PDB file of C-alpha atoms in Angstrom:
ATOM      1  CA  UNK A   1       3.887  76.145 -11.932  1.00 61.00           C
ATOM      2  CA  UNK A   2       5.964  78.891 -10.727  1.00 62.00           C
ATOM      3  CA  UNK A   3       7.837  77.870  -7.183  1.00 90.00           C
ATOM      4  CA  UNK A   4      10.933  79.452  -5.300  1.00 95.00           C
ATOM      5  CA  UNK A   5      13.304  76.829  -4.589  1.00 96.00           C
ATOM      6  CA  UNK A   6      15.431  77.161  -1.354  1.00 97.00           C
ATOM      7  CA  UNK A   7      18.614  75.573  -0.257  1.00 97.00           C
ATOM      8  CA  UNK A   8      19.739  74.288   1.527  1.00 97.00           C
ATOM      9  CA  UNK A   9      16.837  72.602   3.551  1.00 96.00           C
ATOM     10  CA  UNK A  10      19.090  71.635   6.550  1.00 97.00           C
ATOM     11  CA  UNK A  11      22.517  72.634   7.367  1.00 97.00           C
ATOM     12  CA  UNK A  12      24.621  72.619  10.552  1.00 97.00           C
ATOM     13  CA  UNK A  13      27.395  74.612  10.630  1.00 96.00           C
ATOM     14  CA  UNK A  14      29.949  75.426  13.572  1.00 97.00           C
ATOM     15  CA  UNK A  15      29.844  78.541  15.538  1.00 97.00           C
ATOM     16  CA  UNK A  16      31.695  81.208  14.499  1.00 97.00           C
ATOM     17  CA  UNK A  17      31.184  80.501  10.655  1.00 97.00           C
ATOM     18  CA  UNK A  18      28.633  81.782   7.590  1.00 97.00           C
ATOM     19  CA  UNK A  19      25.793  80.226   6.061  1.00 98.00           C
ATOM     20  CA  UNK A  20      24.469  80.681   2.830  1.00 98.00           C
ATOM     21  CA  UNK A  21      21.275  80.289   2.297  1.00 98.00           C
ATOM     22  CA  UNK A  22      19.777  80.750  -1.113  1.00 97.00           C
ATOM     23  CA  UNK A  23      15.975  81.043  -2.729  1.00 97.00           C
ATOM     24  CA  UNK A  24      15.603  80.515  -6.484  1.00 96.00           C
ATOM     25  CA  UNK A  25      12.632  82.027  -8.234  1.00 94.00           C
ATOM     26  CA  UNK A  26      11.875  79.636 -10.868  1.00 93.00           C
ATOM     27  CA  UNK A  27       9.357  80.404 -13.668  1.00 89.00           C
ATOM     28  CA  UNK A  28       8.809  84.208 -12.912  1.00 91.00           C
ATOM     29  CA  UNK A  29      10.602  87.396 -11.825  1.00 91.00           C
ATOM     30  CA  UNK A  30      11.170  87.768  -8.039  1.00 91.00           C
ATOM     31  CA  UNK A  31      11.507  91.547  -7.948  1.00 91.00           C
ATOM     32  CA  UNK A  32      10.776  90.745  -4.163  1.00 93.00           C
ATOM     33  CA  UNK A  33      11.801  88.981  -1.154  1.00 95.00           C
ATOM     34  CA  UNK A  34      10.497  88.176   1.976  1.00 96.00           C
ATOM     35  CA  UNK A  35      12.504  86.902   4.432  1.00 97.00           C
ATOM     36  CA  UNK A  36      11.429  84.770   7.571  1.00 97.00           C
ATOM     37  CA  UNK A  37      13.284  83.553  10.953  1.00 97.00           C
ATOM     38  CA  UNK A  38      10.590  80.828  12.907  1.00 97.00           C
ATOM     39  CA  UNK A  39      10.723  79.991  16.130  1.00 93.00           C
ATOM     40  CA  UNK A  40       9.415  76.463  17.224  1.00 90.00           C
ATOM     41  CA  UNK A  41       5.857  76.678  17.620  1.00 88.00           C
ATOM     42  CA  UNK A  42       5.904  80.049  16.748  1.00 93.00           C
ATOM     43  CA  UNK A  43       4.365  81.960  14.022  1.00 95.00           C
ATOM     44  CA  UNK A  44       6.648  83.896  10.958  1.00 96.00           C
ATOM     45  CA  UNK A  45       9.218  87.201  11.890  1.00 96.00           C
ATOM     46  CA  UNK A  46       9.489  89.155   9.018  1.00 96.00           C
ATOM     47  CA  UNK A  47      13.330  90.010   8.888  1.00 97.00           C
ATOM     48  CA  UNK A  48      14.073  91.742   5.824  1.00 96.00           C
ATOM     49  CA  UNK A  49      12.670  92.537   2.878  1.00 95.00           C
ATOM     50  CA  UNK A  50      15.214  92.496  -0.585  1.00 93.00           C
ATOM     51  CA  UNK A  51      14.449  93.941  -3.938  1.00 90.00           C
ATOM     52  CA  UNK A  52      16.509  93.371  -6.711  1.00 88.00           C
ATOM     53  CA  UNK A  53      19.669  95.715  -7.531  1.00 86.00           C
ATOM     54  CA  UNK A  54      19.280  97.562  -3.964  1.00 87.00           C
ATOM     55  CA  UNK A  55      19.820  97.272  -0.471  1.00 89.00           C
ATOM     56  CA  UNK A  56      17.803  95.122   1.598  1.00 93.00           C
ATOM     57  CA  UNK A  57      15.163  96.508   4.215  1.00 94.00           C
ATOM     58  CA  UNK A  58      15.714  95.214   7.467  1.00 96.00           C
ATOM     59  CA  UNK A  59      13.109  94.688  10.736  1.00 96.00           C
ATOM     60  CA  UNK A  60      13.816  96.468  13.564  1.00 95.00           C
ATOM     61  CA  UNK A  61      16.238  94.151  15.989  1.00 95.00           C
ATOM     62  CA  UNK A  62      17.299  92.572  13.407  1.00 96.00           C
ATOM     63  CA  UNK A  63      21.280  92.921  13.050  1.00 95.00           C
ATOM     64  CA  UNK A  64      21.823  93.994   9.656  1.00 94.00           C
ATOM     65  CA  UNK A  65      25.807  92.911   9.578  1.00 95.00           C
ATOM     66  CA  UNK A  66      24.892  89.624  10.716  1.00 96.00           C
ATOM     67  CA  UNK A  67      22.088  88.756   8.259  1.00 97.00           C
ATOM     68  CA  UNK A  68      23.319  89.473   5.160  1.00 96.00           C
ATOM     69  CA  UNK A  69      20.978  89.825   2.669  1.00 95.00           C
ATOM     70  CA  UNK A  70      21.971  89.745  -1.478  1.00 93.00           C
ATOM     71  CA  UNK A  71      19.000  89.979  -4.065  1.00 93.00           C
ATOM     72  CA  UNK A  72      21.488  90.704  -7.443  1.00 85.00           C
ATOM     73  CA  UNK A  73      19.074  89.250  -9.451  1.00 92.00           C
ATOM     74  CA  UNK A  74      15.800  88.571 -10.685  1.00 92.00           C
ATOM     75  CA  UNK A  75      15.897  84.817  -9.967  1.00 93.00           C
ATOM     76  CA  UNK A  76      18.274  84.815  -6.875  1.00 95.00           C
ATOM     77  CA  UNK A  77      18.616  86.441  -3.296  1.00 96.00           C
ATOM     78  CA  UNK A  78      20.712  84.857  -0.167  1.00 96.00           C
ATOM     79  CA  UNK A  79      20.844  85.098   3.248  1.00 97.00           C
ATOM     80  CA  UNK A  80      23.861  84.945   4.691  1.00 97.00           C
ATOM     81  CA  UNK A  81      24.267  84.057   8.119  1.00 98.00           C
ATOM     82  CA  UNK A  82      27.643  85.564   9.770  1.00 97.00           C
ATOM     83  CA  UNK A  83      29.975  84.256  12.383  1.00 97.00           C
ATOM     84  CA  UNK A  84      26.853  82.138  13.525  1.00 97.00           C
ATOM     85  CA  UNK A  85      26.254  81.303  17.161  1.00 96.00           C
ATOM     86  CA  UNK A  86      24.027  78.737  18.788  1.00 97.00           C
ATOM     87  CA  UNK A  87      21.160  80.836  19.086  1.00 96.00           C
ATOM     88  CA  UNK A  88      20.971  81.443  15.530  1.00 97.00           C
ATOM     89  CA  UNK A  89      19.795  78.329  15.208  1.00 97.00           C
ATOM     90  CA  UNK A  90      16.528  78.344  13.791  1.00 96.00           C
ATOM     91  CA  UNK A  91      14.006  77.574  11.114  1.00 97.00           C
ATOM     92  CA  UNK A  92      14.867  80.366   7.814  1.00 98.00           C
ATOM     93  CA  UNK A  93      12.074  80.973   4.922  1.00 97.00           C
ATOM     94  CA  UNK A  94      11.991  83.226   2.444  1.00 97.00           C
ATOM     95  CA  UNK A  95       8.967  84.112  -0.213  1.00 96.00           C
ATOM     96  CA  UNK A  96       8.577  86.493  -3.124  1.00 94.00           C
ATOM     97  CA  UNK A  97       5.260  87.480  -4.710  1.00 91.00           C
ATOM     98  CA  UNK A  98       4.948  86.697  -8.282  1.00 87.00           C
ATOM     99  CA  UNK A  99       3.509  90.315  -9.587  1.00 83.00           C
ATOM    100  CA  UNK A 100       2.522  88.787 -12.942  1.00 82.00           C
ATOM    101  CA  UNK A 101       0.093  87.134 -11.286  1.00 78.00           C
ATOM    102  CA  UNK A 102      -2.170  89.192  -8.942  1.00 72.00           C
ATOM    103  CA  UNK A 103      -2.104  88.249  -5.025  1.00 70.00           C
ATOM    104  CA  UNK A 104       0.218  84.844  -5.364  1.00 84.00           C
ATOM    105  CA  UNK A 105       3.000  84.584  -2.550  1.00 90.00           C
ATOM    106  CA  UNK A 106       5.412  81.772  -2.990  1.00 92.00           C
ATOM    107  CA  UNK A 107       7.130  80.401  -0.331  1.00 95.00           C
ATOM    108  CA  UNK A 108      11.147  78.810  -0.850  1.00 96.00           C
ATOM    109  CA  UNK A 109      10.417  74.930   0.967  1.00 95.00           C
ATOM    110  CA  UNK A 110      12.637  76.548   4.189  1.00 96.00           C
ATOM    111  CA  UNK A 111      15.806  76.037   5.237  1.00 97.00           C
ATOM    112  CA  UNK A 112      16.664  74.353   9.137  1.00 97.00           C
ATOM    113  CA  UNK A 113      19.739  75.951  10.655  1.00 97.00           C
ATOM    114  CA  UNK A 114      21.377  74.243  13.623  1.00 97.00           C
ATOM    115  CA  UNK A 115      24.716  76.144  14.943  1.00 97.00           C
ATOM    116  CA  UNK A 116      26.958  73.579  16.949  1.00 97.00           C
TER     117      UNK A 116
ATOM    118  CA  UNK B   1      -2.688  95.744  18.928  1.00 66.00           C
ATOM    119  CA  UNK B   2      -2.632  92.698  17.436  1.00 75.00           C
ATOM    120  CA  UNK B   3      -3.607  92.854  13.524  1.00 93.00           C
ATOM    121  CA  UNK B   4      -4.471  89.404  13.493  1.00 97.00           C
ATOM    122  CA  UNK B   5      -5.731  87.347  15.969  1.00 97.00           C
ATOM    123  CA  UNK B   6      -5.966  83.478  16.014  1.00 97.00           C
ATOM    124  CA  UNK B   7      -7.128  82.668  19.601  1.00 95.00           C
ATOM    125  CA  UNK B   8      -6.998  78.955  19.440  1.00 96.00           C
ATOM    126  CA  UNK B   9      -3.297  77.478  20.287  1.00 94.00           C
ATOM    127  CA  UNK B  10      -4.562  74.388  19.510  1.00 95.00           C
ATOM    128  CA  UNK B  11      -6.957  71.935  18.514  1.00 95.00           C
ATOM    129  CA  UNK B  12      -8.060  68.052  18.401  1.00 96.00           C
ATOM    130  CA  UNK B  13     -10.980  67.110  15.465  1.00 96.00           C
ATOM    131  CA  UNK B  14     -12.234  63.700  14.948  1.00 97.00           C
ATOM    132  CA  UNK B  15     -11.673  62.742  11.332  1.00 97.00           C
ATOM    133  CA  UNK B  16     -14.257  63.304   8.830  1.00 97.00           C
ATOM    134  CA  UNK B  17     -15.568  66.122  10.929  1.00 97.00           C
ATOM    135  CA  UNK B  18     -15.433  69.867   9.526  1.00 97.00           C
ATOM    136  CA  UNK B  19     -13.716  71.550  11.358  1.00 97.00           C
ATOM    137  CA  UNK B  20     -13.674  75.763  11.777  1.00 98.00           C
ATOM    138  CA  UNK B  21      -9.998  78.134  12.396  1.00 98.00           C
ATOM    139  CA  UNK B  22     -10.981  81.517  13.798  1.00 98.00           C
ATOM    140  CA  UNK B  23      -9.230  84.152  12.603  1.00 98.00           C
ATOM    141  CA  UNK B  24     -10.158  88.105  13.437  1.00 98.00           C
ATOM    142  CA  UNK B  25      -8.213  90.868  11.962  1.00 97.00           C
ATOM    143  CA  UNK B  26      -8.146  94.904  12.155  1.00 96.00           C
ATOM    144  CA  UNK B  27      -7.152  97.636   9.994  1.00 94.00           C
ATOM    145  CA  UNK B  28      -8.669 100.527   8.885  1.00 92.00           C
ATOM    146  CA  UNK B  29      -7.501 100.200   5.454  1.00 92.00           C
ATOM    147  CA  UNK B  30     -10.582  99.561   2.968  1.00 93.00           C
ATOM    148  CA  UNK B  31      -8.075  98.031   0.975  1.00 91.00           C
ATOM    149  CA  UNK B  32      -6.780  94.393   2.214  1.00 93.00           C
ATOM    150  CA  UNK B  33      -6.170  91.031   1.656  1.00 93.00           C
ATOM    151  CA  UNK B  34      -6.826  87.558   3.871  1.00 95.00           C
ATOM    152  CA  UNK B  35      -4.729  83.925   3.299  1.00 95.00           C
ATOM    153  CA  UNK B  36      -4.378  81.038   4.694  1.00 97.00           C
ATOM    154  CA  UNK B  37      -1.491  78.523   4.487  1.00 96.00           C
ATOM    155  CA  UNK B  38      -0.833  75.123   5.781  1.00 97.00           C
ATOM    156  CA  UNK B  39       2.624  74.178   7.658  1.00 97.00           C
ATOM    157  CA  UNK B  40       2.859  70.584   8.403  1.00 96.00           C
ATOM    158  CA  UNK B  41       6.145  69.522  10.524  1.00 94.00           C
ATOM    159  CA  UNK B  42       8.109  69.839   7.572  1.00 92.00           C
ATOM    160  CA  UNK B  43       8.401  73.032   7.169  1.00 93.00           C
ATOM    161  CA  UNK B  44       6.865  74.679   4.050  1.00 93.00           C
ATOM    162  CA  UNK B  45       4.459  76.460   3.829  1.00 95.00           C
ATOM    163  CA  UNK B  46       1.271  75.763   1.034  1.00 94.00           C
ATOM    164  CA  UNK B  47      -1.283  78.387   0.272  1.00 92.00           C
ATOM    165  CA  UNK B  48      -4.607  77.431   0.843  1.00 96.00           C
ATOM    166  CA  UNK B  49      -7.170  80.129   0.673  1.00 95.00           C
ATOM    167  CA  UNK B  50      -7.243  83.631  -0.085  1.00 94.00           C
ATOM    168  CA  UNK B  51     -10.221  86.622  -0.147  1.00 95.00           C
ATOM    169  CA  UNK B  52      -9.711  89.773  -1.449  1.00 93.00           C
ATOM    170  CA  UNK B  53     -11.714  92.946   1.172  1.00 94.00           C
ATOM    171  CA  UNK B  54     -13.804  93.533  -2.246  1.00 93.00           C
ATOM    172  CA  UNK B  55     -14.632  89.889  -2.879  1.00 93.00           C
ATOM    173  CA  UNK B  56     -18.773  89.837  -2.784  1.00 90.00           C
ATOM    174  CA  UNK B  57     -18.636  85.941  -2.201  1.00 95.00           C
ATOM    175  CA  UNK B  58     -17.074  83.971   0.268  1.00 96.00           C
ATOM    176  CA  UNK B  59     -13.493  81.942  -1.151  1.00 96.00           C
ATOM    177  CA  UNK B  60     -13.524  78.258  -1.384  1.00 97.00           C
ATOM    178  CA  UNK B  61     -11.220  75.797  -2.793  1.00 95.00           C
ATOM    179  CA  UNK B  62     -11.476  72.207  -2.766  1.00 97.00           C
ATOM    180  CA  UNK B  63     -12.451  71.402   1.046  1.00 97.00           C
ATOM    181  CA  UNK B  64     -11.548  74.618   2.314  1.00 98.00           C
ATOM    182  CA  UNK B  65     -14.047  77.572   2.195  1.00 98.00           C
ATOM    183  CA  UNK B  66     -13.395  80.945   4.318  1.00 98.00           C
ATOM    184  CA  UNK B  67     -16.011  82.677   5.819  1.00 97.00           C
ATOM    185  CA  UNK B  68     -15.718  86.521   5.502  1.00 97.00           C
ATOM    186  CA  UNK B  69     -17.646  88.229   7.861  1.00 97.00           C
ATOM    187  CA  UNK B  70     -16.062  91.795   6.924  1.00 95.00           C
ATOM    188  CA  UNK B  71     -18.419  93.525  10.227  1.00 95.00           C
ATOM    189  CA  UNK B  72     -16.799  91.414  12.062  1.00 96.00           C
ATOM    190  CA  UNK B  73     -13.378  91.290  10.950  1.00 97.00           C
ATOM    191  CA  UNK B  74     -13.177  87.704  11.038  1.00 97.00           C
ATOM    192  CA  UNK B  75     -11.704  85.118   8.004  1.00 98.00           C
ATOM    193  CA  UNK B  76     -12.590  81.762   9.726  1.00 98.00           C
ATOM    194  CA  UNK B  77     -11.220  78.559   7.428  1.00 98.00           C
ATOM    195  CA  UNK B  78     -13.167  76.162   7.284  1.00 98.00           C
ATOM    196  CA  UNK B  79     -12.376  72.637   6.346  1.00 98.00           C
ATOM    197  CA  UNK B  80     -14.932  69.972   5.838  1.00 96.00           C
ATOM    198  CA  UNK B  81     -14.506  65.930   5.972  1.00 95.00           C
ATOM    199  CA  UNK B  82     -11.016  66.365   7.946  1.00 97.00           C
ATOM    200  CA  UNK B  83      -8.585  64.133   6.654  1.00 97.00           C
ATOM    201  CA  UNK B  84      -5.916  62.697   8.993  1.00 97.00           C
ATOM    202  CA  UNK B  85      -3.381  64.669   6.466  1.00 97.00           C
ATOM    203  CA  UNK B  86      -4.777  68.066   7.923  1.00 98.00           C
ATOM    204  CA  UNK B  87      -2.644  67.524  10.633  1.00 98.00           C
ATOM    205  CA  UNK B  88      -0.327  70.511  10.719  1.00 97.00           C
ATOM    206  CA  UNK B  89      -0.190  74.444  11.784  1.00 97.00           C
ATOM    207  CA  UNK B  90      -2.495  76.746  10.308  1.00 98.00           C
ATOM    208  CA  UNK B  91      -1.597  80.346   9.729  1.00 98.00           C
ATOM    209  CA  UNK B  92      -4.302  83.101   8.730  1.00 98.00           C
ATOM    210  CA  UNK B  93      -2.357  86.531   7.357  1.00 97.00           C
ATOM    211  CA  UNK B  94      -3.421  89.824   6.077  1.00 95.00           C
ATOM    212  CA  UNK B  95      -1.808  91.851   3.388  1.00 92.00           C
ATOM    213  CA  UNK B  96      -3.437  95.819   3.856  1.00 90.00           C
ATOM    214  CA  UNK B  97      -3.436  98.472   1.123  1.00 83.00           C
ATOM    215  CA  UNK B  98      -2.818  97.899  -2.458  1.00 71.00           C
ATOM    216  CA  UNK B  99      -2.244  94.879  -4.246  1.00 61.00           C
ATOM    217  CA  UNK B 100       1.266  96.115  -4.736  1.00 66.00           C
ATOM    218  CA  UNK B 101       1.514  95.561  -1.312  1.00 71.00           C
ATOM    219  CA  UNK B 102       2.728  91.395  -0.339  1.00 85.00           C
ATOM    220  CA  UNK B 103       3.902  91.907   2.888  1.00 90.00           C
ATOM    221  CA  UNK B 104       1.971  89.789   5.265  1.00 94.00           C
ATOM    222  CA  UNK B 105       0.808  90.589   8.643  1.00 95.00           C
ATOM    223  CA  UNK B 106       0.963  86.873  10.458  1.00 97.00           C
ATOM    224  CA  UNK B 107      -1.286  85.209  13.164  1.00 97.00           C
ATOM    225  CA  UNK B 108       0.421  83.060  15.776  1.00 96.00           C
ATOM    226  CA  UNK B 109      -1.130  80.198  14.214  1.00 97.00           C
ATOM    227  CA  UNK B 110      -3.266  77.406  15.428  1.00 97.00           C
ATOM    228  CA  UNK B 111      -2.065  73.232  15.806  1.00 97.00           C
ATOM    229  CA  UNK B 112      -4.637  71.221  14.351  1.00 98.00           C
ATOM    230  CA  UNK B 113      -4.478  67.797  15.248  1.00 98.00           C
ATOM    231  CA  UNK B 114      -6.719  65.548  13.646  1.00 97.00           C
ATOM    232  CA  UNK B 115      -7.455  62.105  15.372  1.00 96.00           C
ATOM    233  CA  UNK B 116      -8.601  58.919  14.043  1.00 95.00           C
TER     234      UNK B 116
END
């Protein structure tokens, strides 16, 4: 069946440089994308919200130059972390509804970030 | 005001009993839409339930079943003959307005720990 595929699911990086992070619709059209930041124990911040071919919609105190957000395609957005510091480090999840289908939300498998 | 309220932080259920996840909501759209997903410690998230504000009958898949009480604003899960598997976070969500509406409103979640 239809699933979003994220990657990667665990990356440590050094502070000061990007991340990519990437969700792959696979199956169906993601004309939407949710993107998630988790805390430990905590429950899911909505960050942004992409649609294909136009600018992302960002959550309020959420840094828009710093979370870069890419959705030029039907089957592809990214999250790009910038000039990442320690307390970026975090748990990253992204979903998109598949509208084909009524009230299914997939979720990409998530994506551990760890800043050093 | 919270939009969705799961007051239990955590709890411990013997296996092979059922085992209820309170979940109360509030909007004033007629309009709306209930989940539930699963998060175990890996990370991703799996759908388990949904019911639609219109739905006449209470959802149930497999072991899980959701009680609608719509007076009362509440979406308990409910899973019966816990399996030491059901271990994990549960999260209960509401989508309001349309169905062309996915983005989720999220609980803080409750830690269900099943014992053997």
């Amino acid at each position: 069946g239809a699933v979003v595929s994220q990657h990667p699911s665990r990356v440590i990086c050094k502070s000061g440089t990007s991340v990519k992070i990437e969700c792959r619709s696979l199956d169906f059209q993601a004309t939407t994308m949710f993107w998630y930041r988790q805390f430990p124990k905590k429950s899911l911040m909505l960050m942004a919200t992409s649609n294909e071919g136009s600018k992302a919609t960002y959550e309020q105190g959420v840094e828009k130059d710093k979370f870069l957000i890419n959705h030029a395609s039907l089957t592809l957005s990214t999250l790009t972390v910038t000039s990442a510091h320690p307390e970026d480090s975090s748990f990253y999840i992204c979903s998109a509804p598949d509208r084909a289908s009524g009230n299914t939300i997939y979720f990409g498998e998530g994506s551990w970030l760890t800043v050093v | 005001a919270q939009k969705i309220t799961q007051t239990q932080p955590g709890m411990f259920v013997q296996e092979k009993e059922a085992v209820t996840l309170d979940c109360t909501y509030d909007t004033s759209d007629p309009s709306y839409g209930l989940f539930w997903y699963k998060q175990p410690s890996s990370g991703e998230m799996i759908f388990l339930i949904y019911q639609g504000s219109y739905d006449q009958q209470n959802a149930t898949e497999g072991r899980y079943s959701l009680n609608f009480q719509k007076a009362r604003k509440s979406a308990n899960l409910v899973i019966s003959a816990s399996q030491l598997g059901d271990s994990a976070m549960y999260f209960c969500a509401m989508r309001e307005g349309r169905d062309s509406n996915y983005q989720l409103i999220w609980g803080a979640g409750t830690k269900l720990i099943i014992k053997p």
